[in-house]
Amino acid sequence: MPSSPTPSPTPEPSGVRRRSLLGAAAAAPVLASLAGAGSASAAPAASVASATAGPAGGPRALPGGGDLGPNVIVFDPSTANIQGRLDEVFKQQESAQFGTGRYALLFKPGTYSGLNAQLGFYTSIAGLGLSPDDTTINGDVTVDAGWFDGNATQNFWRSAENLALVPVSGTNRWAVSQAAPFRRMHVRGGLNLAPDGYGWASGGYIADSRIDGTVGPYSQQQWYTRDSSVGGWLNAVWNMVFSGVEGAPAQSFPEPPYTTLETTPVSREKPFLYLDGDEYRVFLPEKRTGARGVSWGNGTPRGTSLPLTQFYVAKPADSAATLNQALEEGLHLLLTPGIYHLDRTVEVNRAGTVVLGLGYATLIPDNGVTALKVADVDGVRLAGFLVDAGPVNSATLVEVGPEGASADHSANPTTVQDVFVRIGGAGPGKATTSLVVNSRHTIVDHTWVWRADHGDGVGWETNRADYGVVVNGDDVLITGLFVEHFNKYDVQWNGERGRTVFFQNEKAYDAPDQAAIQNGSIKGYAAYKVGDDVTEHEGWGLGSYCYYNVNPSIVQHHGFAAPNRSGVRFHGLLVVSLGGNGQYECVINDTGSPTSGTDTVPSKVVQYP
């Protein structure tokens, strides 16, 4: 690992200290300014229920708006004992990796001082202004790894959004791994991505954020930063990827392993809840092409907004039938924190529908259904929720567009952002394919699709899941793709003109033997497979790791497989064996040096072909 001003650990095989050995254990214009919040109550100042007409002109049977529920905790600058309430939630959530608690901590616009908001599992913190600078915390929003002996590789499922921070020490600590987005944040200082003691961490995601000081990854194995501004970037371990980031390191892969794109091809920031006076609204950022830097640079982001009265504010006790009724009546969905059990598919059939989760709201299909399906329509926005496979196998968990979808959505694509999928870990779960993207021009912006390698209900057949992400639609873009541990292909891409900016993968740890992963004549299924008939595809900054700890003799032929033709191009590829537990023979197809011995040293391919 590159030297740095702060002592760092001697790199050990990250997987050894990582998860496997831990297994036991119609929108209105936005106002240019936002009125200050007036209430001192910690109760949500939600919109009043509405009897607005439904799509057929008759009254809606279900109301829009309403109370945000007990697990959305809203503060204003005059709220008493904010720190005590933050500490109470953290104490409950700090080590509750597979618990049922879900929380959203929301701060009304204003200035708060002397706070340290420590975030545990399934906890989201966010400001309620239109701009991050509307809500300033003179203090910290901290993720550390004391609960896990300084190892941050399991610091999943938590988020920070839409706040300005003035860190007490000058540097804020955000030691996370997968499914922990840092969005629309302004850090007036530095950002440390490593835990106290500089133990391992397994890589995360920053978007639409401004870090005035230096970002120090230290022991972070990989990281993706999009459409942001940084005052500097300290080091790289295996795979650091930047697109549209002012102040990013120059392109230098393979050494140091920085993959840098000047702009992001297409982006549209995640929807977010905010306050307009005393009324909640949901802001819908506009699409940007060739994006660079933050979307809120002039203080007011570009886009439109919807009043909360146009949303059905869902509660965990709501059935799938109720959620579908709300959608059929023309409402959007706001999923308040909690666990939603579904006995049928939630169907999003109307163009422009928003499904927004708070506090890691979690959908579980109980009887083998698909949790959520989107029709082949324009401009759907799915954001901020977790889908957990149920005990009965689902053929798919999330489908964006039906099979054979072909409509052109280039002007108004569907976006899937901070939608995470899990199979096993919290209990037995099975799914043949987790996320299927059939609609053209879909943008998937940050997902972690994970077949669990630790927790409850984990085993080669116990939480069987053959495919992680399958892309059949043309012109799909994925920015920030994390997919791990599937029994066959982690990513299978059949659509034309697909693009991926950043990919992180681990092959399944628990394969019992070579025969279990054999793919015809090929040793193992590639982590990322481009269909044989595809003529155009491009990827930047992609890594695959193996840690076959159940049977370290397993050989994986390659991490990446793709047609060998000029229109299929990759930039910055790597594979690595963690501590010699299994080996790769090649990086992509038959190209690239094998991994060797017990050295946890990546084998890299700069360009392919």
Coordinates of C-alpha atoms in Angstrom, one line a residue:
M1 CA 0.0 0.0 0.0
P2 CA 1.4 3.5 -0.8
S3 CA 3.0 5.3 2.0
S4 CA 1.1 8.0 3.7
P5 CA 1.7 10.6 6.4
T6 CA -0.3 8.6 8.8
P7 CA 0.8 5.1 9.8
S8 CA -1.1 2.4 8.0
P9 CA -1.3 -1.3 8.7
T10 CA 0.8 -3.9 6.9
P11 CA -1.6 -5.1 4.2
E12 CA -2.9 -8.5 5.1
P13 CA -5.3 -10.5 2.9
S14 CA -8.4 -8.4 3.1
G15 CA -10.7 -11.3 2.8
V16 CA -9.0 -12.9 5.8
R17 CA -10.0 -10.0 8.0
R18 CA -13.2 -9.4 6.0
R19 CA -16.4 -11.3 5.9
S20 CA -15.8 -15.0 5.5
L21 CA -14.0 -15.8 8.7
L22 CA -16.6 -13.6 10.4
G23 CA -19.4 -15.9 9.3
A24 CA -19.7 -17.5 12.7
A25 CA -19.8 -14.5 14.4
A26 CA -46.2 16.5 -12.5
A27 CA -43.9 18.7 -10.9
A28 CA -44.0 22.2 -9.6
P29 CA -41.1 24.7 -10.0
V30 CA -38.8 24.9 -7.0
L31 CA -38.5 28.1 -5.0
A32 CA -35.1 29.7 -5.2
S33 CA -34.8 29.8 -1.4
L34 CA -36.0 27.8 1.5
A35 CA -37.8 29.2 4.5
G36 CA -36.4 28.3 7.9
A37 CA -38.1 25.6 9.9
G38 CA -40.1 27.0 12.8
S39 CA -41.1 24.0 14.9
A40 CA -39.1 22.9 17.8
S41 CA -40.9 19.5 18.0
A42 CA -39.1 16.3 17.1
A43 CA -42.3 15.2 15.4
P44 CA -42.4 15.3 11.6
A45 CA -44.1 18.4 10.2
A46 CA -45.8 16.3 7.5
S47 CA -48.3 17.5 4.9
V48 CA -52.0 17.1 5.6
A49 CA -53.7 14.1 4.0
S50 CA -55.2 15.0 0.7
A51 CA -58.3 13.8 -1.2
T52 CA -56.8 14.8 -4.5
A53 CA -58.4 13.2 -7.6
G54 CA -57.1 9.9 -8.8
P55 CA -56.0 9.1 -12.4
A56 CA -59.6 8.5 -13.5
G57 CA -60.8 11.8 -12.0
G58 CA -62.6 10.3 -9.0
P59 CA -61.5 10.8 -5.4
R60 CA -58.6 8.7 -4.1
A61 CA -59.5 6.1 -1.6
L62 CA -56.0 6.4 -0.1
P63 CA -54.7 9.7 1.2
G64 CA -51.5 11.4 0.2
G65 CA -49.1 12.8 2.7
G66 CA -49.4 12.1 6.4
D67 CA -47.2 11.3 9.4
L68 CA -43.7 9.9 8.7
G69 CA -43.9 7.4 11.5
P70 CA -41.9 6.8 14.7
N71 CA -38.6 5.9 13.1
V72 CA -38.2 9.2 11.3
I73 CA -36.8 11.5 13.9
V74 CA -36.8 15.2 13.0
F75 CA -34.7 17.7 14.8
D76 CA -34.5 21.5 14.6
P77 CA -31.8 23.7 16.2
S78 CA -33.9 24.3 19.3
T79 CA -34.6 20.6 20.0
A80 CA -33.4 19.6 23.5
N81 CA -30.8 16.8 24.0
I82 CA -30.2 16.0 20.3
Q83 CA -27.0 14.3 21.2
G84 CA -28.8 12.0 23.7
R85 CA -31.3 10.9 21.0
L86 CA -28.5 10.3 18.5
D87 CA -26.6 8.2 21.0
E88 CA -29.7 6.2 21.9
V89 CA -30.2 5.2 18.2
F90 CA -26.5 4.4 17.8
K91 CA -26.4 2.2 20.8
Q92 CA -29.3 0.2 19.4
Q93 CA -27.9 0.0 15.8
E94 CA -24.1 -0.1 16.3
S95 CA -23.7 -3.8 16.0
A96 CA -27.3 -4.8 14.8
Q97 CA -26.0 -6.0 11.4
F98 CA -29.0 -8.2 10.7
G99 CA -31.4 -6.6 13.1
T100 CA -34.9 -5.2 12.3
G101 CA -34.3 -1.6 13.4
R102 CA -34.5 1.1 10.7
Y103 CA -34.1 4.8 11.3
A104 CA -33.9 8.2 9.5
L105 CA -32.5 11.1 11.4
L106 CA -33.6 14.4 9.7
F107 CA -32.3 17.8 10.5
K108 CA -34.3 20.9 9.6
P109 CA -32.4 23.8 8.0
G110 CA -30.2 25.8 10.5
T111 CA -27.0 25.4 12.5
Y112 CA -26.3 22.7 15.0
S113 CA -23.2 22.7 17.3
G114 CA -21.4 20.2 19.4
L115 CA -22.8 17.1 17.8
N116 CA -21.2 13.8 16.9
A117 CA -23.8 11.7 15.1
Q118 CA -22.4 8.2 15.1
L119 CA -24.2 6.0 12.6
G120 CA -24.9 2.3 13.0
F121 CA -26.6 -0.2 10.7
Y122 CA -29.8 0.9 8.8
T123 CA -29.4 4.5 9.9
S124 CA -29.7 7.4 7.5
I125 CA -28.9 11.0 8.4
A126 CA -29.9 13.9 6.2
G127 CA -30.6 17.6 6.1
L128 CA -33.9 19.0 5.0
G129 CA -32.7 21.9 3.0
L130 CA -32.6 22.3 -0.8
S131 CA -28.8 22.7 -0.5
P132 CA -26.4 20.9 1.9
D133 CA -25.3 24.3 3.1
D134 CA -28.8 25.0 4.4
T135 CA -28.2 22.6 7.3
T136 CA -24.8 22.9 9.0
I137 CA -23.5 20.7 11.8
N138 CA -20.5 22.1 13.7
G139 CA -19.5 18.6 14.5
D140 CA -19.2 15.2 13.0
V141 CA -21.1 12.4 11.3
T142 CA -19.0 9.5 12.2
V143 CA -18.7 5.9 11.1
D144 CA -16.1 3.8 12.9
A145 CA -15.5 0.2 13.6
G146 CA -15.1 -0.1 17.4
W147 CA -17.9 -2.7 17.4
F148 CA -15.8 -5.0 15.2
D149 CA -12.3 -4.6 16.7
G150 CA -11.4 -1.8 14.3
N151 CA -12.3 -3.8 11.1
A152 CA -14.6 -1.7 9.0
T153 CA -15.2 -4.3 6.2
Q154 CA -18.7 -5.0 7.5
N155 CA -19.8 -1.4 8.0
F156 CA -22.7 -1.7 5.5
W157 CA -26.2 -0.2 5.1
R158 CA -26.0 3.4 6.4
S159 CA -26.0 6.8 4.7
A160 CA -25.4 10.5 5.0
E161 CA -27.0 13.1 2.7
N162 CA -27.6 16.8 2.2
L163 CA -25.6 18.2 5.1
A164 CA -22.7 20.6 5.7
L165 CA -20.2 19.5 8.3
V166 CA -17.5 21.4 10.1
P167 CA -15.6 18.6 11.7
V168 CA -14.3 19.2 15.3
S169 CA -10.8 18.0 14.5
G170 CA -10.8 19.4 10.9
T171 CA -11.4 15.9 9.5
N172 CA -14.6 13.8 9.5
R173 CA -14.3 10.0 9.8
W174 CA -16.4 7.9 7.4
A175 CA -15.1 4.3 7.6
V176 CA -17.6 2.3 5.6
S177 CA -17.8 -0.5 3.1
Q178 CA -20.6 -1.4 0.8
A179 CA -24.1 0.1 0.7
A180 CA -23.1 3.2 2.6
P181 CA -23.6 6.3 0.3
F182 CA -22.2 9.7 1.1
R183 CA -24.4 12.0 -1.1
R184 CA -24.9 15.8 -1.4
M185 CA -22.5 16.4 1.5
H186 CA -20.3 19.5 2.0
V187 CA -17.4 18.7 4.4
R188 CA -15.7 22.0 5.3
G189 CA -12.5 20.1 6.1
G190 CA -11.0 16.7 5.3
L191 CA -12.6 13.2 5.1
N192 CA -10.9 10.1 6.5
L193 CA -12.3 6.9 5.0
A194 CA -10.4 4.5 7.4
P195 CA -11.4 3.3 10.9
D196 CA -9.6 4.4 14.0
G197 CA -6.3 2.3 14.0
Y198 CA -6.4 2.2 10.2
G199 CA -7.8 -1.3 10.0
W200 CA -9.3 -2.6 6.8
A201 CA -12.3 -1.2 5.0
S202 CA -13.8 -2.4 1.8
G203 CA -14.8 0.5 -0.3
G204 CA -17.7 2.9 -0.8
Y205 CA -19.3 5.6 -2.8
I206 CA -19.3 9.5 -2.8
A207 CA -21.6 11.5 -5.1
D208 CA -22.6 15.1 -5.6
S209 CA -20.4 16.1 -2.6
R210 CA -17.8 18.8 -1.9
I211 CA -14.9 18.0 0.4
D212 CA -12.9 21.1 0.9
G213 CA -9.9 19.3 2.4
T214 CA -8.1 16.1 1.5
V215 CA -9.8 12.7 1.3
G216 CA -7.7 10.0 2.9
P217 CA -8.6 6.5 1.9
Y218 CA -5.7 4.8 3.7
S219 CA -6.6 1.1 3.8
Q220 CA -9.8 1.4 1.7
Q221 CA -9.4 -1.3 -1.0
Q222 CA -11.5 0.5 -3.6
W223 CA -13.7 3.5 -3.9
Y224 CA -15.9 5.3 -6.5
T225 CA -16.5 9.1 -6.5
R226 CA -18.9 10.7 -8.9
D227 CA -19.7 14.4 -9.8
S228 CA -18.0 15.9 -6.8
S229 CA -15.2 18.2 -5.8
V230 CA -12.3 17.3 -3.6
G231 CA -9.4 19.3 -2.2
G232 CA -7.0 16.3 -2.7
W233 CA -6.9 12.5 -2.6
L234 CA -4.2 10.9 -0.6
N235 CA -3.6 7.3 -1.8
A236 CA -4.9 4.2 -3.5
V237 CA -4.8 0.5 -2.7
W238 CA -6.4 -1.5 -5.5
N239 CA -9.0 0.4 -7.4
M240 CA -9.9 4.1 -7.1
V241 CA -12.3 5.4 -9.8
F242 CA -13.5 9.0 -10.4
S243 CA -15.9 10.4 -12.9
G244 CA -16.7 14.1 -13.1
V245 CA -14.7 14.9 -10.0
E246 CA -13.0 18.3 -9.7
G247 CA -9.6 17.8 -7.9
A248 CA -9.4 14.1 -8.7
P249 CA -6.0 12.5 -9.2
A250 CA -5.0 12.2 -12.9
Q251 CA -5.5 9.0 -14.8
S252 CA -2.6 6.7 -13.8
F253 CA -3.8 3.1 -13.7
P254 CA -2.1 0.7 -13.1
E255 CA 0.3 2.6 -10.7
P256 CA -1.2 4.2 -8.7
P257 CA -4.5 2.5 -9.6
Y258 CA -6.5 5.6 -10.4
T259 CA -9.1 5.5 -13.2
T260 CA -10.2 9.0 -13.9
L261 CA -12.9 10.2 -16.3
E262 CA -13.2 13.9 -16.7
T263 CA -17.0 13.7 -16.8
T264 CA -19.8 11.3 -16.1
P265 CA -21.6 10.4 -19.3
V266 CA -25.1 10.8 -17.9
S267 CA -26.3 11.3 -14.3
R268 CA -29.4 12.3 -12.4
E269 CA -29.1 12.8 -8.7
K270 CA -31.2 10.8 -6.2
P271 CA -34.5 12.3 -5.2
F272 CA -34.6 13.7 -1.6
L273 CA -37.0 14.9 1.0
Y274 CA -36.8 18.6 2.0
L275 CA -38.8 21.3 3.7
D276 CA -40.5 24.2 2.0
G277 CA -41.5 26.3 4.9
D278 CA -43.4 23.8 7.1
E279 CA -44.4 21.5 4.1
Y280 CA -42.5 18.5 3.0
R281 CA -41.7 18.1 -0.6
V282 CA -39.6 15.6 -2.6
F283 CA -37.0 17.2 -4.9
L284 CA -36.3 15.5 -8.3
P285 CA -33.0 16.6 -9.7
E286 CA -32.7 17.0 -13.5
K287 CA -30.7 14.9 -15.8
R288 CA -27.1 16.0 -16.6
T289 CA -25.0 14.9 -19.5
G290 CA -21.2 15.2 -19.4
A291 CA -21.6 16.1 -15.7
R292 CA -18.7 17.4 -13.6
G293 CA -18.8 18.8 -10.1
V294 CA -21.8 19.1 -7.7
S295 CA -25.3 19.8 -8.9
W296 CA -25.9 22.4 -6.2
G297 CA -23.0 24.7 -6.8
N298 CA -25.0 27.9 -7.0
G299 CA -26.9 26.9 -3.8
T300 CA -30.1 25.9 -5.6
P301 CA -30.2 22.6 -7.5
R302 CA -31.9 22.3 -10.9
G303 CA -35.0 20.2 -11.1
T304 CA -38.6 20.0 -10.0
S305 CA -40.4 18.9 -6.9
L306 CA -43.5 17.2 -5.7
P307 CA -45.5 17.9 -2.5
L308 CA -45.8 15.1 0.0
T309 CA -49.6 15.1 -0.7
Q310 CA -48.7 13.3 -4.0
F311 CA -47.1 10.5 -2.1
Y312 CA -48.6 7.6 -0.3
V313 CA -46.6 7.6 3.0
A314 CA -46.3 3.9 3.5
K315 CA -45.9 2.1 6.8
P316 CA -44.3 -1.3 7.4
A317 CA -47.8 -2.8 8.2
D318 CA -49.0 -1.9 4.7
S319 CA -49.7 -4.8 2.4
A320 CA -48.5 -5.1 -1.2
A321 CA -52.2 -4.7 -2.2
T322 CA -52.2 -1.3 -0.5
L323 CA -49.0 -0.2 -2.1
N324 CA -50.3 -1.2 -5.5
Q325 CA -53.6 0.6 -4.8
A326 CA -51.8 3.8 -4.1
L327 CA -49.8 3.5 -7.3
E328 CA -52.9 2.7 -9.3
E329 CA -54.5 5.8 -7.8
G330 CA -51.7 8.0 -9.2
L331 CA -49.7 8.4 -6.0
H332 CA -46.0 8.0 -5.6
L333 CA -44.6 5.9 -2.7
L334 CA -42.6 7.1 0.3
L335 CA -41.5 4.1 2.2
T336 CA -41.0 5.0 5.9
P337 CA -38.4 3.0 7.8
G338 CA -39.2 -0.6 8.6
I339 CA -39.6 -4.1 7.1
Y340 CA -42.4 -4.6 4.5
H341 CA -43.5 -8.2 3.8
L342 CA -44.9 -8.7 0.3
D343 CA -47.2 -11.5 -0.8
R344 CA -47.4 -10.1 -4.3
T345 CA -45.3 -7.9 -6.6
V346 CA -45.3 -4.1 -6.2
E347 CA -46.0 -2.9 -9.7
V348 CA -44.9 0.5 -11.0
N349 CA -46.7 1.1 -14.2
R350 CA -47.0 4.9 -14.5
A351 CA -44.3 7.1 -16.1
G352 CA -42.5 9.4 -13.7
T353 CA -43.4 7.4 -10.6
V354 CA -41.1 7.9 -7.6
V355 CA -40.5 5.2 -5.0
L356 CA -38.3 6.6 -2.3
G357 CA -37.3 4.8 0.8
L358 CA -36.2 6.4 4.1
G359 CA -33.9 4.7 6.7
Y360 CA -33.3 1.6 4.6
A361 CA -36.9 0.6 4.3
T362 CA -36.8 -3.1 3.4
L363 CA -39.0 -5.2 1.1
I364 CA -39.2 -8.9 1.6
P365 CA -41.1 -11.2 -0.9
D366 CA -42.4 -14.0 1.3
N367 CA -43.7 -16.5 -1.2
G368 CA -41.3 -16.4 -4.1
V369 CA -42.8 -13.4 -5.9
T370 CA -40.7 -10.6 -7.5
A371 CA -40.6 -7.8 -5.0
L372 CA -40.9 -4.9 -7.5
K373 CA -41.5 -4.6 -11.2
V374 CA -41.3 -1.4 -13.4
A375 CA -43.2 -1.1 -16.7
D376 CA -41.4 0.0 -19.8
V377 CA -42.2 3.7 -19.2
D378 CA -40.3 7.0 -18.9
G379 CA -38.7 8.5 -15.9
V380 CA -39.4 6.2 -13.0
R381 CA -37.1 6.8 -10.0
L382 CA -36.4 4.1 -7.5
A383 CA -34.2 5.1 -4.6
G384 CA -33.1 4.4 -1.1
F385 CA -34.4 1.0 -0.1
L386 CA -33.3 -2.6 0.5
V387 CA -34.7 -5.8 -1.0
D388 CA -34.2 -8.9 1.0
A389 CA -34.8 -12.3 -0.5
G390 CA -37.4 -14.4 1.2
P391 CA -37.2 -18.1 2.1
V392 CA -39.1 -19.3 -1.0
N393 CA -37.0 -18.8 -4.2
S394 CA -37.9 -15.8 -6.3
A395 CA -37.1 -16.0 -10.0
T396 CA -36.2 -12.3 -9.8
L397 CA -36.2 -9.7 -7.0
V398 CA -36.3 -6.4 -8.9
E399 CA -37.2 -6.0 -12.6
V400 CA -36.8 -2.7 -14.5
G401 CA -38.9 -3.1 -17.6
P402 CA -40.6 -6.3 -18.8
E403 CA -38.8 -8.9 -21.0
G404 CA -38.4 -7.5 -24.5
A405 CA -38.7 -3.9 -23.4
S406 CA -37.6 -1.7 -26.3
A407 CA -39.0 1.9 -25.9
D408 CA -36.5 4.8 -26.2
H409 CA -36.1 6.4 -22.8
S410 CA -33.0 8.6 -23.6
A411 CA -34.8 11.8 -22.8
N412 CA -36.1 10.7 -19.5
P413 CA -34.5 7.4 -18.2
T414 CA -35.5 5.3 -15.2
T415 CA -33.0 5.7 -12.4
V416 CA -32.2 3.1 -9.7
Q417 CA -30.2 4.7 -6.9
D418 CA -29.1 3.3 -3.5
V419 CA -31.3 0.3 -4.1
F420 CA -29.6 -2.6 -2.5
V421 CA -30.3 -6.4 -2.7
R422 CA -29.4 -9.1 -0.2
I423 CA -29.8 -12.9 -0.4
G424 CA -29.4 -14.5 3.0
G425 CA -27.6 -13.1 6.1
A426 CA -30.7 -11.9 7.9
G427 CA -32.2 -15.4 7.5
P428 CA -32.7 -17.9 4.7
G429 CA -33.3 -16.4 1.3
K430 CA -33.1 -17.5 -2.3
A431 CA -33.4 -15.8 -5.7
T432 CA -32.3 -17.1 -9.1
T433 CA -31.6 -13.6 -10.4
S434 CA -31.5 -10.5 -8.2
L435 CA -31.7 -7.4 -10.4
V436 CA -32.9 -7.5 -14.1
V437 CA -32.7 -4.4 -16.2
N438 CA -34.7 -4.7 -19.4
S439 CA -35.6 -1.1 -20.1
R440 CA -33.3 0.9 -22.4
H441 CA -31.3 3.9 -21.1
T442 CA -31.8 2.9 -17.5
I443 CA -29.2 4.4 -15.1
V444 CA -28.3 2.3 -12.1
D445 CA -26.4 4.6 -9.8
H446 CA -24.9 2.8 -6.9
T447 CA -26.1 -0.6 -5.9
W448 CA -24.7 -3.4 -3.8
V449 CA -26.2 -6.8 -4.8
W450 CA -25.0 -9.3 -2.3
R451 CA -25.4 -13.0 -1.7
A452 CA -24.4 -13.2 1.9
D453 CA -21.2 -14.9 3.0
H454 CA -21.9 -14.6 6.7
G455 CA -24.9 -14.3 9.0
D456 CA -28.0 -16.5 9.2
G457 CA -29.1 -18.8 6.4
V458 CA -25.8 -18.9 4.5
G459 CA -24.4 -21.9 2.5
W460 CA -23.7 -22.8 -1.1
E461 CA -27.2 -24.2 -1.5
T462 CA -28.9 -22.6 1.5
N463 CA -28.9 -19.1 0.0
R464 CA -28.6 -20.2 -3.6
A465 CA -28.5 -17.2 -6.0
D466 CA -27.1 -17.9 -9.5
Y467 CA -27.1 -14.4 -11.0
G468 CA -26.6 -11.0 -9.4
V469 CA -27.3 -8.4 -12.1
V470 CA -28.6 -9.2 -15.6
V471 CA -28.8 -6.4 -18.1
N472 CA -30.8 -7.2 -21.2
G473 CA -31.7 -3.6 -22.2
D474 CA -29.7 -1.5 -24.6
D475 CA -27.9 1.7 -23.7
V476 CA -27.8 1.0 -19.9
L477 CA -25.3 2.9 -17.8
I478 CA -24.2 1.7 -14.3
T479 CA -22.1 4.0 -12.1
G480 CA -20.9 2.4 -8.9
L481 CA -21.6 -1.4 -9.3
F482 CA -20.9 -3.7 -6.4
V483 CA -22.0 -7.3 -6.9
E484 CA -20.7 -10.2 -4.8
H485 CA -20.7 -13.9 -4.2
F486 CA -23.2 -15.3 -6.7
N487 CA -23.2 -19.0 -7.5
K488 CA -22.8 -18.3 -11.3
Y489 CA -22.3 -15.0 -13.1
D490 CA -22.3 -12.0 -10.8
V491 CA -23.0 -9.7 -13.7
Q492 CA -24.3 -10.9 -17.1
W493 CA -24.7 -8.1 -19.7
N494 CA -26.6 -8.9 -22.9
G495 CA -27.7 -5.4 -24.0
E496 CA -25.9 -3.3 -26.6
R497 CA -23.9 -0.1 -25.8
G498 CA -23.8 -0.8 -22.1
R499 CA -21.4 1.1 -19.9
T500 CA -20.1 0.5 -16.4
V501 CA -18.0 3.0 -14.4
F502 CA -16.5 1.2 -11.4
F503 CA -17.2 -2.4 -10.5
Q504 CA -16.3 -4.3 -7.3
N505 CA -16.7 -8.0 -6.9
E506 CA -15.9 -11.0 -4.9
K507 CA -16.6 -14.4 -6.2
A508 CA -18.5 -16.7 -3.8
Y509 CA -16.3 -17.8 -0.9
D510 CA -18.1 -21.0 -0.2
A511 CA -17.9 -23.1 -3.4
P512 CA -17.2 -26.7 -2.1
D513 CA -15.1 -27.9 -5.0
Q514 CA -14.0 -27.2 -8.6
A515 CA -16.9 -29.1 -10.0
A516 CA -19.4 -26.8 -8.2
I517 CA -18.2 -23.7 -10.2
Q518 CA -17.4 -25.4 -13.5
N519 CA -18.8 -23.5 -16.5
G520 CA -18.7 -26.1 -19.3
S521 CA -15.1 -26.2 -20.3
I522 CA -14.2 -23.0 -18.4
K523 CA -13.0 -23.0 -14.8
G524 CA -15.5 -20.9 -13.0
Y525 CA -18.1 -18.3 -14.0
A526 CA -16.7 -14.8 -14.7
A527 CA -17.6 -12.1 -12.3
Y528 CA -18.6 -9.9 -15.3
K529 CA -19.8 -11.5 -18.5
V530 CA -20.6 -9.6 -21.7
G531 CA -22.8 -11.6 -24.0
D532 CA -21.2 -13.3 -27.0
D533 CA -23.4 -11.4 -29.5
V534 CA -22.7 -7.9 -28.0
T535 CA -20.9 -5.6 -30.4
E536 CA -20.5 -2.5 -28.3
H537 CA -19.7 -2.3 -24.5
E538 CA -17.3 -0.3 -22.4
G539 CA -16.2 -0.4 -18.8
W540 CA -13.8 1.6 -16.6
G541 CA -12.2 0.5 -13.3
L542 CA -13.4 -3.0 -12.7
G543 CA -12.0 -5.4 -10.1
S544 CA -12.8 -9.0 -9.1
Y545 CA -11.4 -10.9 -6.1
C546 CA -11.5 -14.5 -5.1
Y547 CA -11.4 -16.0 -1.6
Y548 CA -12.3 -19.7 -1.9
N549 CA -11.8 -20.3 1.8
V550 CA -13.8 -23.6 1.9
N551 CA -11.6 -25.1 -0.8
P552 CA -8.5 -23.0 -1.5
S553 CA -7.4 -25.3 -4.4
I554 CA -10.2 -23.9 -6.7
V555 CA -9.0 -22.2 -9.8
Q556 CA -11.0 -19.4 -11.5
H557 CA -10.0 -19.0 -15.2
H558 CA -10.7 -15.3 -15.4
G559 CA -12.6 -12.5 -13.7
F560 CA -14.0 -11.0 -16.9
A561 CA -15.3 -12.5 -20.1
A562 CA -16.3 -10.6 -23.3
P563 CA -16.3 -10.9 -27.0
N564 CA -13.0 -10.1 -28.5
R565 CA -14.0 -7.3 -30.9
S566 CA -13.1 -3.6 -31.2
G567 CA -16.4 -2.2 -30.0
V568 CA -16.1 -4.0 -26.6
R569 CA -13.6 -2.1 -24.6
F570 CA -12.3 -2.1 -21.0
H571 CA -10.0 0.2 -19.1
G572 CA -8.4 -0.6 -15.8
L573 CA -9.1 -4.2 -15.0
L574 CA -7.8 -6.2 -12.1
V575 CA -8.1 -9.6 -10.3
V576 CA -6.6 -10.5 -7.0
S577 CA -6.5 -13.7 -4.9
L578 CA -6.9 -12.9 -1.2
G579 CA -4.2 -14.8 0.6
G580 CA -3.9 -17.5 -2.0
N581 CA -7.3 -18.9 -1.3
G582 CA -8.1 -19.9 -4.9
Q583 CA -6.4 -18.4 -8.0
Y584 CA -7.1 -16.7 -11.3
E585 CA -5.4 -17.9 -14.4
C586 CA -6.1 -14.7 -16.4
V587 CA -7.8 -11.3 -16.0
I588 CA -10.1 -11.1 -19.0
N589 CA -10.7 -14.0 -21.4
D590 CA -7.2 -15.5 -21.9
T591 CA -5.4 -12.2 -21.3
G592 CA -3.5 -11.0 -18.2
S593 CA -1.1 -12.7 -15.8
P594 CA -2.3 -15.2 -13.3
T595 CA -2.4 -14.5 -9.6
S596 CA 0.2 -16.5 -7.7
G597 CA 1.0 -18.1 -4.4
T598 CA -0.2 -16.5 -1.2
D599 CA 0.6 -12.9 -2.2
T600 CA -2.5 -10.6 -2.2
V601 CA -1.2 -8.7 -5.2
P602 CA -3.5 -7.8 -8.1
S603 CA -2.9 -8.8 -11.7
K604 CA -3.9 -5.9 -13.9
V605 CA -4.8 -5.2 -17.5
V606 CA -4.7 -1.6 -18.5
Q607 CA -6.7 -1.8 -21.7
Y608 CA -8.6 -4.5 -23.5
P609 CA -8.5 -5.4 -26.3

